[in-house]
Short mmCIF file of C-alpha atoms in Angstrom, two decimals:
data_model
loop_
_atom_site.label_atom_id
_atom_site.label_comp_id
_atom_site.label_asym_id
_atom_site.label_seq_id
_atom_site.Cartn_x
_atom_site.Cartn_y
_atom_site.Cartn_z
CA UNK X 1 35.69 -28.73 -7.83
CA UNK X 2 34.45 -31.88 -8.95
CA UNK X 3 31.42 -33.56 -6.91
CA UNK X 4 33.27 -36.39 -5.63
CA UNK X 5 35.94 -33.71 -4.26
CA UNK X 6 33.95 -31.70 -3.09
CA UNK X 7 31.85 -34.52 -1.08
CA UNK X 8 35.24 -36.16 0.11
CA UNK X 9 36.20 -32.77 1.49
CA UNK X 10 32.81 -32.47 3.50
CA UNK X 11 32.87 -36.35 4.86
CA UNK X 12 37.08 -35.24 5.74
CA UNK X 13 35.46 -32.12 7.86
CA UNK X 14 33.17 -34.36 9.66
CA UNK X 15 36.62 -36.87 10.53
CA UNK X 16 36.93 -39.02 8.07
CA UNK X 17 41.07 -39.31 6.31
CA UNK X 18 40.78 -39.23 2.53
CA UNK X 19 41.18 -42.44 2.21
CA UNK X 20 38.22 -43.10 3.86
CA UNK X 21 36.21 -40.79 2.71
CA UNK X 22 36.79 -41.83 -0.67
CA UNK X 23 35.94 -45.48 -0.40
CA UNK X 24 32.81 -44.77 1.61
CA UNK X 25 31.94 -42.47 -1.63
CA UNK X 26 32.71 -45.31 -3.52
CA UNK X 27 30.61 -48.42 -1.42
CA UNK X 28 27.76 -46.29 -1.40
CA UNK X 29 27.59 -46.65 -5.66
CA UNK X 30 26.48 -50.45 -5.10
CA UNK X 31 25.06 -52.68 -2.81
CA UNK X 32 28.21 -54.78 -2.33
CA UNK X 33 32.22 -54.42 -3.61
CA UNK X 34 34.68 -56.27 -2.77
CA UNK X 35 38.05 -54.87 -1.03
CA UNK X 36 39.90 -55.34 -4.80
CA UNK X 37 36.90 -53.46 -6.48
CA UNK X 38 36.50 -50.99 -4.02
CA UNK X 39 40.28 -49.92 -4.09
CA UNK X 40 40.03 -49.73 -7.77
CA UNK X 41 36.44 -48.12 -7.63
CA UNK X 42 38.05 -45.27 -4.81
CA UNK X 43 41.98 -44.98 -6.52
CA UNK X 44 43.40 -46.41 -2.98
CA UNK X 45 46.32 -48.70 -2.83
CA UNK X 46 45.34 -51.84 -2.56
CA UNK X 47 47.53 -52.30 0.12
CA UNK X 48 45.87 -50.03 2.18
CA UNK X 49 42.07 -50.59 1.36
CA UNK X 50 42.08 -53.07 3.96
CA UNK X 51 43.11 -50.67 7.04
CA UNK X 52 40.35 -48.35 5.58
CA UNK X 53 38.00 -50.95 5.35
CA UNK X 54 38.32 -51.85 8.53
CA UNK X 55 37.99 -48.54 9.77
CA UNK X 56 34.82 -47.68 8.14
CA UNK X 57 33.27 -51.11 9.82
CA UNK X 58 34.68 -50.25 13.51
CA UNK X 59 32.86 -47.24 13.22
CA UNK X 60 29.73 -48.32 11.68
CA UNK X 61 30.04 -47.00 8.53
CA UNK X 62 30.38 -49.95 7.01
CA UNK X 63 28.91 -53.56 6.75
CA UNK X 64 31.28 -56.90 5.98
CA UNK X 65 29.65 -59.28 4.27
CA UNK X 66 31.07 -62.79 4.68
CA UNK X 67 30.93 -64.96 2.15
CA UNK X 68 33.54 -67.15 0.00
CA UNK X 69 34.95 -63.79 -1.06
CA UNK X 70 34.48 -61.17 1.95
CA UNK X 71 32.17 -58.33 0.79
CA UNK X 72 31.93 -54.85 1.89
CA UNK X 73 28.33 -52.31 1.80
CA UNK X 74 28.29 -48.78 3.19
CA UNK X 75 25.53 -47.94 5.78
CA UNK X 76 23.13 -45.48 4.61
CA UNK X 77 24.20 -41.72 4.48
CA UNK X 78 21.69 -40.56 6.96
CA UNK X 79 23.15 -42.74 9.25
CA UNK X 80 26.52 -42.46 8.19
CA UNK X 81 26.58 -38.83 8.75
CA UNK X 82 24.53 -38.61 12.04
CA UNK X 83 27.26 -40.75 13.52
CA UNK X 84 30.24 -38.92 12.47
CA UNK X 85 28.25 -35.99 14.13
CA UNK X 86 27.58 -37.92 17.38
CA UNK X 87 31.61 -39.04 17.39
CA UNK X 88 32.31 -35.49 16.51
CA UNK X 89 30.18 -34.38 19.58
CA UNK X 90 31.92 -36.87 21.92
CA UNK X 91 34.90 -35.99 20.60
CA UNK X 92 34.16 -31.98 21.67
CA UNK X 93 33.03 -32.69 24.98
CA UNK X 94 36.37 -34.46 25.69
CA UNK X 95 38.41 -31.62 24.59
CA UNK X 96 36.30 -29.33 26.42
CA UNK X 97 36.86 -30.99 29.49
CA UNK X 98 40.40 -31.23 29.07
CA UNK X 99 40.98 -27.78 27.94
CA UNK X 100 39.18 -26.32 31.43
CA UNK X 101 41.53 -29.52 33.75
CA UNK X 102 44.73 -27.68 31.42
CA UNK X 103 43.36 -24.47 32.16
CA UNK X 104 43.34 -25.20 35.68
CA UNK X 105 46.87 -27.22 35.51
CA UNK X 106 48.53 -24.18 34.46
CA UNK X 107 46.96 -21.84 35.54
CA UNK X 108 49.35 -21.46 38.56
CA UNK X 109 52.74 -21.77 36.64
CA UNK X 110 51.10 -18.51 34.65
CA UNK X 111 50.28 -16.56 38.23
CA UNK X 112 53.72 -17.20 39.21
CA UNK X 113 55.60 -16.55 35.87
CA UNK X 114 53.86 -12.92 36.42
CA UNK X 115 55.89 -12.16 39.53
CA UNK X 116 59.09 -12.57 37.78
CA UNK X 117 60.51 -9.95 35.02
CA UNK X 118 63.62 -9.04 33.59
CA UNK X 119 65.35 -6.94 35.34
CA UNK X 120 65.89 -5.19 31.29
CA UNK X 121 62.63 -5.12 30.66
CA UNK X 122 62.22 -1.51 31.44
CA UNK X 123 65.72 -0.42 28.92
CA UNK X 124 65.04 0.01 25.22
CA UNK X 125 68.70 0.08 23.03
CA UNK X 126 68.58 2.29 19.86
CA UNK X 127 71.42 2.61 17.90
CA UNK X 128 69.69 3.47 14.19
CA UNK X 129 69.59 7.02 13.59
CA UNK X 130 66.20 7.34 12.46
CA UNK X 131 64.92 4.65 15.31
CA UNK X 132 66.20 7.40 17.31
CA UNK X 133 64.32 10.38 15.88
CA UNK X 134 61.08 8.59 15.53
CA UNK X 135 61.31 7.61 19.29
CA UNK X 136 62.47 11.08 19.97
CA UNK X 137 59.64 12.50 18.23
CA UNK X 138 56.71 10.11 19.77
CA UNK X 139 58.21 10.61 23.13
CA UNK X 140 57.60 14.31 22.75
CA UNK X 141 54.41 13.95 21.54
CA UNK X 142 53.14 11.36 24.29
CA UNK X 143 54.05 13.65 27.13
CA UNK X 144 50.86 14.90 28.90
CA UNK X 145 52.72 17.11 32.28
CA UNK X 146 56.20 17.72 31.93
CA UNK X 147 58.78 17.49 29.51
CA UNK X 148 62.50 18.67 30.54
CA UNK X 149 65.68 18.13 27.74
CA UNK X 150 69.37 18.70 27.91
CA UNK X 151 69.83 19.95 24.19
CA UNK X 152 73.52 20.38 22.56
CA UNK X 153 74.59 18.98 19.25
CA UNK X 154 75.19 16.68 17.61
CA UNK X 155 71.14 16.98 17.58
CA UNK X 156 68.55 13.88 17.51
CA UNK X 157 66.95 15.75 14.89
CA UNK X 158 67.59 19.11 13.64
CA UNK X 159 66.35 21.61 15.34
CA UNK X 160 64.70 23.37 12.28
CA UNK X 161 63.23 19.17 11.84
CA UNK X 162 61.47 18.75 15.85
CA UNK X 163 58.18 19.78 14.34
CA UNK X 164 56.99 16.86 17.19
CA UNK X 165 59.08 19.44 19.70
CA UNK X 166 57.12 22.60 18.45
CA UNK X 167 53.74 21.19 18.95
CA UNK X 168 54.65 19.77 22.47
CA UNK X 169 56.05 22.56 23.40
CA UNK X 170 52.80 24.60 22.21
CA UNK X 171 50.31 22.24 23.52
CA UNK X 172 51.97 21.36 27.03
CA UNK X 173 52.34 25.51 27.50
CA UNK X 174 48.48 26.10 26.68
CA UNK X 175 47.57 23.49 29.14
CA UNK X 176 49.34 25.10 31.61
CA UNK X 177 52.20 22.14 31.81
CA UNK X 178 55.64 22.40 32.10
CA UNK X 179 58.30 22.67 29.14
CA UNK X 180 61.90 23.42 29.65
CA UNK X 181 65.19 23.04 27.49
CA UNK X 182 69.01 23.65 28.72
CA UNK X 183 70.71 24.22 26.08
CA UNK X 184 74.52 24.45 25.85
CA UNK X 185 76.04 27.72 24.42
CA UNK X 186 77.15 26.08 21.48
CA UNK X 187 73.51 27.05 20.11
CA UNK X 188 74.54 30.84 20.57
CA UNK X 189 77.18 30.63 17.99
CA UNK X 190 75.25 29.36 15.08
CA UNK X 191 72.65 32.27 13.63
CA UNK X 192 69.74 29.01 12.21
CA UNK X 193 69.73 26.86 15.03
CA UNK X 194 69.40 30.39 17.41
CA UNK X 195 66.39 31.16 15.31
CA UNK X 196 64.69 27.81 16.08
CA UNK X 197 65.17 28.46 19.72
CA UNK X 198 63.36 31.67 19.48
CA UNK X 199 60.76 29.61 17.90
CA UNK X 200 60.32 27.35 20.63
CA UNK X 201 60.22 30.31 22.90
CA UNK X 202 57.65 31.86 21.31
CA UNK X 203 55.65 29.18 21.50
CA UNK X 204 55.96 28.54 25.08
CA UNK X 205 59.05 26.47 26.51
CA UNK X 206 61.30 27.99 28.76
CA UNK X 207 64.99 27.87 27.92
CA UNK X 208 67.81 28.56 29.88
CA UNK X 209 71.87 27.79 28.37
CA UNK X 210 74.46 26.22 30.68
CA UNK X 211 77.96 26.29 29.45
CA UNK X 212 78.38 23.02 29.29
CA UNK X 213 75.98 19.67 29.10
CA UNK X 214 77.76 16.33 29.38
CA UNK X 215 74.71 14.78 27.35
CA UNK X 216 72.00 15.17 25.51
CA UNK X 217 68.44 14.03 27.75
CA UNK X 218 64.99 14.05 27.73
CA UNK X 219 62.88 13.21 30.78
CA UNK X 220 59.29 13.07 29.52
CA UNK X 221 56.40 13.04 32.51
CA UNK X 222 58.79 11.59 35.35
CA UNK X 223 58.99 7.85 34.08
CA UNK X 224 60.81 7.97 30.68
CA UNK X 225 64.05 9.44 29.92
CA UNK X 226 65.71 9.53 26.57
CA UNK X 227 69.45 9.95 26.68
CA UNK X 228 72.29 9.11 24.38
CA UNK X 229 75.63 7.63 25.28
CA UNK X 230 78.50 8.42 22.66
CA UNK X 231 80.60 5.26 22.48
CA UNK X 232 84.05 5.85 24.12
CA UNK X 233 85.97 3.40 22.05
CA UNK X 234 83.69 2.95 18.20
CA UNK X 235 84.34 5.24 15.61
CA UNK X 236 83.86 8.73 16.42
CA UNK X 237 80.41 10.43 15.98
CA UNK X 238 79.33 6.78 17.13
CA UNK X 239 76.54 6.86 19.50
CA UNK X 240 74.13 4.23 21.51
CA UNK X 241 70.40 6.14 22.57
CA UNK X 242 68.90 4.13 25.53
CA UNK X 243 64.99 4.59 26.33
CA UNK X 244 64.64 4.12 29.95
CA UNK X 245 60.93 3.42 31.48
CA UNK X 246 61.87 4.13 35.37
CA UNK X 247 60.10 6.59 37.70
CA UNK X 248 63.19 5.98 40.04
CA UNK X 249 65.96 7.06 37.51
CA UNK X 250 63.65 9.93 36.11
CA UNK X 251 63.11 11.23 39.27
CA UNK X 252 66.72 11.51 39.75
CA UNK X 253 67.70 12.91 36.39
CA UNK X 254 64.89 15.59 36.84
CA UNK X 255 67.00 16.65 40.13
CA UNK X 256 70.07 17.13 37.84
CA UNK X 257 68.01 18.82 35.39
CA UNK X 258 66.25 21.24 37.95
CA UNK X 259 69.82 21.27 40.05
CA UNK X 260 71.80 22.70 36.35
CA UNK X 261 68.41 24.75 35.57
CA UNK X 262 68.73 26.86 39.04
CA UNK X 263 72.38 27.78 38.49
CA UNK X 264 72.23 28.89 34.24
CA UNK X 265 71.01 32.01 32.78
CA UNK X 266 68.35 32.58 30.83
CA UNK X 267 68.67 32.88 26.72
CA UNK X 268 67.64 36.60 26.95
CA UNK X 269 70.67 37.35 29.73
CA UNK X 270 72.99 35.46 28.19
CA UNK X 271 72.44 37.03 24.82
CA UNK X 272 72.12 40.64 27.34
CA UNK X 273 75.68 39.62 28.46
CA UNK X 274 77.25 38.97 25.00
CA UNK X 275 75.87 42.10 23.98
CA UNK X 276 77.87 44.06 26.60
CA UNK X 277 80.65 42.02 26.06
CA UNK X 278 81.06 42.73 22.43
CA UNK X 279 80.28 46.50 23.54
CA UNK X 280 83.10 46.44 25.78
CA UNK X 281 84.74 44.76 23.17
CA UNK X 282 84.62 47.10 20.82
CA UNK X 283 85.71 49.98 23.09
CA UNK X 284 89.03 48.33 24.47
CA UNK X 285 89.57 47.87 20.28
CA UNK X 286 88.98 51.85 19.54
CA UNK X 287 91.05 52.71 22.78
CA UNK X 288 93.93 50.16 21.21
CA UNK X 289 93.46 51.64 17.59
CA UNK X 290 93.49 54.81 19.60
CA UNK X 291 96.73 53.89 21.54
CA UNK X 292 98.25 52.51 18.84
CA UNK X 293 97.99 55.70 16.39
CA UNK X 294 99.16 58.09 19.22
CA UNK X 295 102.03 55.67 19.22
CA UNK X 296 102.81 55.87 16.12
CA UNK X 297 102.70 59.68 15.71
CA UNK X 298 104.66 60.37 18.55
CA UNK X 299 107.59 57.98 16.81
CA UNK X 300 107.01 60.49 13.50
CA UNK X 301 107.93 63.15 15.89
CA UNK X 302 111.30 61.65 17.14
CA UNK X 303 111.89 60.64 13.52
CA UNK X 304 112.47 64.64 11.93
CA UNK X 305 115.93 66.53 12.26
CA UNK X 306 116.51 68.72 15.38
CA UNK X 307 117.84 72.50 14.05
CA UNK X 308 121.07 73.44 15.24
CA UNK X 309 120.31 76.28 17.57
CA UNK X 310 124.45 77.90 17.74
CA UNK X 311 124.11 78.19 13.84
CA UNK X 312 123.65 81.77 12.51
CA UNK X 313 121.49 81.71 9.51
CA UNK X 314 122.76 82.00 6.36
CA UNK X 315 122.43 85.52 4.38
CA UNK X 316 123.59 87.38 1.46
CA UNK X 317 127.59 88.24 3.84
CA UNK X 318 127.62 84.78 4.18
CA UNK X 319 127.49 84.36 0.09
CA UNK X 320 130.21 86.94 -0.95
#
């Protein structure tokens, strides 16, 4: 930067405008100028070196000199400078005393702007399918006591994806904390998604399967739920997830949850049941193959010629 720059940009910290910073630079070059030689010295309008001028002298930076052609000097830089420090000063204290009466002023606007809130504040809207997951995910791993889900698909994430569920479900078991999924029995029917289960079972939650779940929900430490509300009238498959910070509401939802828990089977006597009934399955089909061939032969039977029983049999009289 060149010097004069570079000194116009100090003087401009201090409070000086450009303008006046620059002709100050200037007067100080010679004991006297003239307004038309200083605005040529400084490159400032002429029309303006006046205002600046008269600037510099109403706040003793400058000297007029009157004469038959008014003259101009500039104070001595000591001096110069320890005045722009003593305005700069004044000018502090002012602003520090009016910053601590604005303080004060609205100070009690602020105190009672804190007793009002939105009564939305609490109610997050997702509709992005990965803002979803992520906040699916975090809200898993955030949970510190209790975390309780309705599970059926269409899925947040995959299941084989919730690595965030796996480690919850881990960590919240070891600390002795409670983890528990309903799932609906649509998981039974798909071989992968059963397998994750197991997974999640082996690493601690407790799962139980209702027959049916009219959404999916997650109620993490009794104050946030997570719970998504399929859009009755957008394009199917179209969903709206809502993140919901109320102790109230997840109090109430965890009285559904336990209230659907009490009444639904666990995964091992559901799968105990399906067992038996593909057992007895398979023995009322063997007893209806079974049926079904005796059936048949017994129509064979009525099928062949009866032998006429007044009918000698034939012999060699009978030929000749």
């Amino acid at each position: 930067m060149h010097t004069d720059d570079r000194r116009a940009a100090d003087l401009e910290e201090l409070g000086l405008t450009n303008y006046e910073a620059r002709v100050y630079l200037a007067l100080i070059r010679r004991d006297v100028f003239t307004a038309a030689e200083v605005a040529r010295e400084a490159q400032v309008p002429r029309q303006r070196v006046y205002d600046v001028l008269e600037g510099l002298t109403r706040r003793q930076l400058a000297l007029l000199r009157p004469g038959k052609v008014a003259g101009y000097s500039a104070v001595a830089p000591e001096t110069a400078v320890h005045r722009l420090m003593e305005q700069q000063r004044r000018s502090l204290g002012r602003l520090e005393r009016l910053s601590d009466e604005l303080a004060q002023e609205l100070l009690p606007t602020w105190a009672s702007g804190r007793t009002h809130t939105d009564p939305l504040d609490y109610v997050e809207v997702l509709r992005d399918a990965a803002d979803i997951s992520e906040r699916f995910a975090r809200i898993q791993s955030e949970a510190e006591r209790e975390l309780l889900s309705f599970s059926r698909p269409p899925w947040f994430n995959p299941p084989a994806e919730n690595v965030a569920g796996i480690e919850a479900s881990a960590r919240l078991h070891a600390a002795g904390r409670t983890v528990r999924s309903l799932y609906s029995s649509d998981v039974l029917d798909d071989a992968v998604v059963l397998d994750v289960v197991r997974q999640f079972v082996e690493v601690g939650e407790e799962i139980r399967i209702a027959e049916n779940l009219p959404l999916k929900l997650v109620i993490a430490d009794g104050s946030t739920v997570l719970c998504d509300m399929p859009d009755p009238v957008a394009r199917a498959g179209a969903t709206t997830s809502l993140v919901i910070r109320h102790p109230s509401l997840a109090e109430a939802l965890r009285l559904a949850f336990h209230a659907v828990w009490d009444e639904s089977p666990t995964l091992e006597e559901v799968l105990k049941q399906r067992e038996q009934q593909e057992a007895l399955r398979r023995v009322a089909e063997e007893d209806s193959l079974r049926r079904l061939a005796e059936q048949e032969q017994e129509r064979e039977e009525q099928s062949e010629p009866a032998e006429d029983p007044d009918r000698a049999p034939s012999g060699p009289a009978d030929s000749a």
